[in-house]
Amino acid sequence: EVQLVESGGDLVQPGGSLRLSCAASGFTFNKNAMSWVRQAPGKGLEWVSTITDSGAGTYYADSVKGRFTISRDNSKNTLYLHVMNLRAEDTAVYYCVKSWVGGTTPNAFDIWGHGTMVAVSS
Amino acid sequence: DIQMTQSPSTLSASVGDTVTITCRASESISSWLAWYQQKPGKAPKLLIFKASSLETGVPSRFSGSGSGTEFTLTISSLHPDDFATYYCHQYDTFLSSFGQGTKLEIK
């Protein structure tokens, strides 16, 4: 069974940092691009970041550029999102998502994790 | 960056109705568009990719069409399980983006 399991979400103060992790199983992890998508409480979906299969290419939404870093460890089948200088508007459920096919071209997101909650508040 | 505009924001319908949701891109995205269904407290689920291709296991009452900047999701003969929020998603480049969502409510 294809599965993505996120962890690392927490309540943090403004300006704080976290590392989100996503453990992947049931597919060949190093063949797929991976992404993070977030959803603020009661709001819509917002694409956050994507990394290509090898990790050579990384892409960010303007709202997080310079503060968030996406990475992957293909030997551990794990995706990461290092989030820094957190703001109240970063409060959201963060979903780990798998691209449908391919690792070096954009694609639809066919598998989603259950999400991990990040809350930024003093 | 490419902006996606969905309409309507809310749609009221009855079981058995046919409904259509529209998504417009701020520039041409060819057919690089997907549709997702999300229920409260759950992760989104892929319904359609490449504008009109049905994901495996998705009922055939769901269909997608369009290319360039105008796209539609049609749900024929609504089932009770179809009342949810729907999002379009463009992936013309790695800088992807979502529409703001359409909440499909029971009339």
Short mmCIF file of C-alpha atoms in Angstrom, two decimals:
data_model
loop_
_atom_site.label_atom_id
_atom_site.label_comp_id
_atom_site.label_asym_id
_atom_site.label_seq_id
_atom_site.Cartn_x
_atom_site.Cartn_y
_atom_site.Cartn_z
CA GLU A 1 0.00 0.00 0.00
CA VAL A 2 1.30 3.44 -0.96
CA GLN A 3 1.53 5.56 2.16
CA LEU A 4 2.84 8.93 3.31
CA VAL A 5 3.07 9.66 7.04
CA GLU A 6 3.93 13.15 8.21
CA SER A 7 5.31 14.13 11.61
CA GLY A 8 6.96 17.06 13.33
CA GLY A 9 4.10 19.53 13.58
CA ASP A 10 3.85 21.48 16.83
CA LEU A 11 2.84 24.72 18.53
CA VAL A 12 5.67 27.22 18.15
CA GLN A 13 6.19 30.89 18.89
CA PRO A 14 6.54 33.47 16.12
CA GLY A 15 10.09 33.40 14.81
CA GLY A 16 10.52 29.76 15.76
CA SER A 17 11.57 26.80 13.64
CA LEU A 18 10.50 23.22 13.01
CA ARG A 19 11.46 20.29 10.82
CA LEU A 20 8.58 18.40 9.26
CA SER A 21 9.18 14.84 8.07
CA CYS A 22 7.30 12.55 5.72
CA ALA A 23 7.98 8.82 5.67
CA ALA A 24 7.09 7.22 2.35
CA SER A 25 6.36 3.56 1.64
CA GLY A 26 4.83 1.36 -1.02
CA PHE A 27 6.44 2.99 -4.07
CA THR A 28 9.88 3.72 -5.48
CA PHE A 29 10.52 6.96 -3.63
CA ASN A 30 13.54 8.05 -5.67
CA LYS A 31 11.50 7.99 -8.90
CA ASN A 32 8.98 10.67 -7.93
CA ALA A 33 8.99 14.38 -7.31
CA MET A 34 7.51 15.23 -3.90
CA SER A 35 5.80 18.32 -2.56
CA TRP A 36 4.34 20.03 0.48
CA VAL A 37 0.88 21.60 0.35
CA ARG A 38 -0.66 23.44 3.29
CA GLN A 39 -4.16 24.39 4.38
CA ALA A 40 -4.84 27.07 6.96
CA PRO A 41 -7.86 26.44 9.24
CA GLY A 42 -11.05 26.87 7.25
CA LYS A 43 -9.15 27.92 4.11
CA GLY A 44 -8.18 26.43 0.78
CA LEU A 45 -5.13 24.54 -0.40
CA GLU A 46 -1.83 26.36 -0.91
CA TRP A 47 1.13 24.80 -2.73
CA VAL A 48 4.27 25.36 -0.64
CA SER A 49 7.24 23.59 -2.23
CA THR A 50 8.35 20.82 -4.61
CA ILE A 51 11.56 18.82 -4.95
CA THR A 52 12.55 16.70 -7.95
CA ASP A 53 13.36 13.00 -7.68
CA SER A 54 17.09 13.41 -7.12
CA GLY A 55 16.74 16.56 -5.05
CA ALA A 56 18.57 18.62 -7.65
CA GLY A 57 15.59 20.91 -8.26
CA THR A 58 13.69 22.75 -5.54
CA TYR A 59 10.82 25.20 -5.93
CA TYR A 60 9.01 27.44 -3.46
CA ALA A 61 5.93 29.61 -3.19
CA ASP A 62 6.78 33.29 -2.81
CA SER A 63 5.14 33.27 0.63
CA VAL A 64 7.77 30.88 2.04
CA LYS A 65 10.84 31.53 -0.11
CA GLY A 66 13.89 32.19 2.02
CA ARG A 67 12.27 30.78 5.16
CA PHE A 68 11.42 27.18 4.21
CA THR A 69 13.78 24.53 2.83
CA ILE A 70 12.62 21.29 1.23
CA SER A 71 14.95 18.28 1.12
CA ARG A 72 14.84 14.51 0.81
CA ASP A 73 16.86 11.49 1.84
CA ASN A 74 16.25 8.82 -0.80
CA SER A 75 18.16 6.24 1.26
CA LYS A 76 15.57 6.66 4.02
CA ASN A 77 12.50 7.24 1.79
CA THR A 78 11.90 10.45 3.68
CA LEU A 79 10.90 13.98 2.66
CA TYR A 80 11.59 16.99 4.87
CA LEU A 81 10.49 20.59 5.21
CA HIS A 82 12.60 22.82 7.42
CA VAL A 83 10.48 25.81 8.36
CA MET A 84 12.13 28.87 9.90
CA ASN A 85 11.15 32.36 11.05
CA LEU A 86 7.57 31.19 11.44
CA ARG A 87 4.70 33.66 11.28
CA ALA A 88 1.09 33.45 12.42
CA GLU A 89 0.02 33.09 8.79
CA ASP A 90 2.05 29.86 8.52
CA THR A 91 -0.45 28.17 10.84
CA ALA A 92 -1.86 25.28 8.81
CA VAL A 93 -2.06 21.56 8.25
CA TYR A 94 0.95 20.60 6.13
CA TYR A 95 0.39 17.75 3.70
CA CYS A 96 3.13 15.67 2.11
CA VAL A 97 2.16 14.77 -1.46
CA LYS A 98 3.54 12.50 -4.18
CA SER A 99 3.57 13.46 -7.85
CA TRP A 100 1.58 11.08 -10.07
CA VAL A 101 4.46 9.98 -12.28
CA GLY A 102 7.96 11.12 -13.04
CA GLY A 103 10.56 12.87 -11.02
CA THR A 104 11.72 15.70 -13.23
CA THR A 105 8.49 17.09 -14.70
CA PRO A 106 5.51 18.71 -12.96
CA ASN A 107 2.51 16.48 -12.39
CA ALA A 108 -0.72 16.02 -10.48
CA PHE A 109 -0.59 14.95 -6.84
CA ASP A 110 -1.92 11.42 -6.59
CA ILE A 111 -1.10 10.44 -3.00
CA TRP A 112 -1.55 12.67 0.05
CA GLY A 113 -0.52 12.09 3.64
CA HIS A 114 -2.90 12.73 6.52
CA GLY A 115 -1.15 16.01 7.35
CA THR A 116 0.67 17.46 10.34
CA MET A 117 -0.48 20.60 12.15
CA VAL A 118 1.78 23.60 12.62
CA ALA A 119 0.42 26.30 14.91
CA VAL A 120 2.28 29.58 15.32
CA SER A 121 1.25 31.60 18.34
CA SER A 122 2.71 33.37 21.34
CA ASP B 1 2.94 33.11 -11.28
CA ILE B 2 -0.22 31.50 -12.66
CA GLN B 3 -3.43 32.37 -10.82
CA MET B 4 -6.39 29.97 -10.77
CA THR B 5 -9.93 31.27 -10.35
CA GLN B 6 -12.74 28.85 -9.54
CA SER B 7 -16.46 29.52 -9.74
CA PRO B 8 -18.80 29.35 -8.04
CA SER B 9 -17.39 29.44 -4.50
CA THR B 10 -20.47 27.62 -3.22
CA LEU B 11 -22.92 25.47 -5.12
CA SER B 12 -26.21 24.09 -3.79
CA ALA B 13 -27.66 21.03 -5.48
CA SER B 14 -29.80 17.96 -4.87
CA VAL B 15 -29.08 14.25 -5.16
CA GLY B 16 -29.48 13.30 -8.82
CA ASP B 17 -28.61 16.75 -10.18
CA THR B 18 -25.80 17.43 -12.64
CA VAL B 19 -23.41 20.24 -11.64
CA THR B 20 -20.50 22.03 -13.31
CA ILE B 21 -17.57 23.83 -11.67
CA THR B 22 -15.37 26.17 -13.70
CA CYS B 23 -11.69 26.95 -13.30
CA ARG B 24 -9.87 29.69 -15.20
CA ALA B 25 -6.09 30.10 -15.46
CA SER B 26 -4.46 33.52 -15.77
CA GLU B 27 -2.42 32.19 -18.71
CA SER B 28 -2.44 29.08 -20.85
CA ILE B 29 -1.59 25.85 -19.04
CA SER B 30 -2.30 23.52 -21.98
CA SER B 31 -4.03 20.53 -20.32
CA TRP B 32 -1.94 20.49 -17.14
CA LEU B 33 -4.88 20.65 -14.76
CA ALA B 34 -6.10 18.36 -12.01
CA TRP B 35 -9.24 18.26 -9.88
CA TYR B 36 -9.42 17.11 -6.25
CA GLN B 37 -12.22 16.32 -3.83
CA GLN B 38 -11.83 17.09 -0.13
CA LYS B 39 -14.14 16.14 2.71
CA PRO B 40 -13.97 17.76 6.17
CA GLY B 41 -11.00 16.61 8.21
CA LYS B 42 -9.59 14.54 5.35
CA ALA B 43 -6.79 14.93 2.83
CA PRO B 44 -7.73 15.82 -0.74
CA LYS B 45 -8.27 13.01 -3.22
CA LEU B 46 -7.22 13.16 -6.88
CA LEU B 47 -10.19 12.83 -9.25
CA ILE B 48 -8.95 13.97 -12.66
CA PHE B 49 -5.53 14.72 -14.14
CA LYS B 50 -4.44 16.19 -17.46
CA ALA B 51 -7.78 18.03 -17.63
CA SER B 52 -9.89 15.03 -18.60
CA SER B 53 -8.24 11.77 -17.51
CA LEU B 54 -10.09 9.95 -14.74
CA GLU B 55 -7.95 8.66 -11.86
CA THR B 56 -8.25 4.92 -11.25
CA GLY B 57 -11.22 4.06 -9.06
CA VAL B 58 -13.04 7.36 -9.53
CA PRO B 59 -16.67 6.93 -10.65
CA SER B 60 -17.45 7.74 -14.27
CA ARG B 61 -20.05 10.34 -13.22
CA PHE B 62 -17.04 12.66 -12.74
CA SER B 63 -15.69 14.20 -15.93
CA GLY B 64 -13.34 17.02 -16.84
CA SER B 65 -12.84 19.09 -19.94
CA GLY B 66 -11.02 22.12 -21.27
CA SER B 67 -7.61 23.30 -22.33
CA GLY B 68 -5.63 26.51 -22.41
CA THR B 69 -7.26 28.74 -19.78
CA GLU B 70 -10.80 27.39 -19.33
CA PHE B 71 -11.64 24.11 -17.60
CA THR B 72 -14.72 22.44 -16.17
CA LEU B 73 -15.48 19.63 -13.77
CA THR B 74 -18.89 18.04 -14.26
CA ILE B 75 -20.52 15.66 -11.80
CA SER B 76 -23.50 13.85 -13.27
CA SER B 77 -26.32 12.37 -11.20
CA LEU B 78 -25.02 13.54 -7.82
CA HIS B 79 -24.67 10.93 -5.11
CA PRO B 80 -24.87 11.78 -1.38
CA ASP B 81 -21.12 11.03 -1.10
CA ASP B 82 -20.28 13.78 -3.64
CA PHE B 83 -21.09 16.69 -1.33
CA ALA B 84 -17.62 18.03 -0.55
CA THR B 85 -15.21 20.78 -1.56
CA TYR B 86 -13.53 20.63 -4.96
CA TYR B 87 -10.24 22.24 -6.00
CA CYS B 88 -8.57 22.71 -9.34
CA HIS B 89 -4.76 22.62 -9.54
CA GLN B 90 -2.47 23.72 -12.35
CA TYR B 91 0.88 22.04 -12.81
CA ASP B 92 2.12 23.65 -16.01
CA THR B 93 5.36 24.35 -14.15
CA PHE B 94 6.78 23.28 -10.81
CA LEU B 95 5.42 26.58 -9.43
CA SER B 96 1.95 25.08 -9.19
CA SER B 97 -1.16 26.66 -7.75
CA PHE B 98 -4.70 25.81 -6.66
CA GLY B 99 -8.06 27.42 -7.18
CA GLN B 100 -9.78 28.74 -4.06
CA GLY B 101 -12.23 25.84 -3.93
CA THR B 102 -15.92 25.18 -4.57
CA LYS B 103 -18.06 23.88 -1.73
CA LEU B 104 -20.84 21.63 -3.03
CA GLU B 105 -23.73 21.66 -0.56
CA ILE B 106 -26.96 19.75 -0.34
CA LYS B 107 -29.94 21.93 -1.26
#
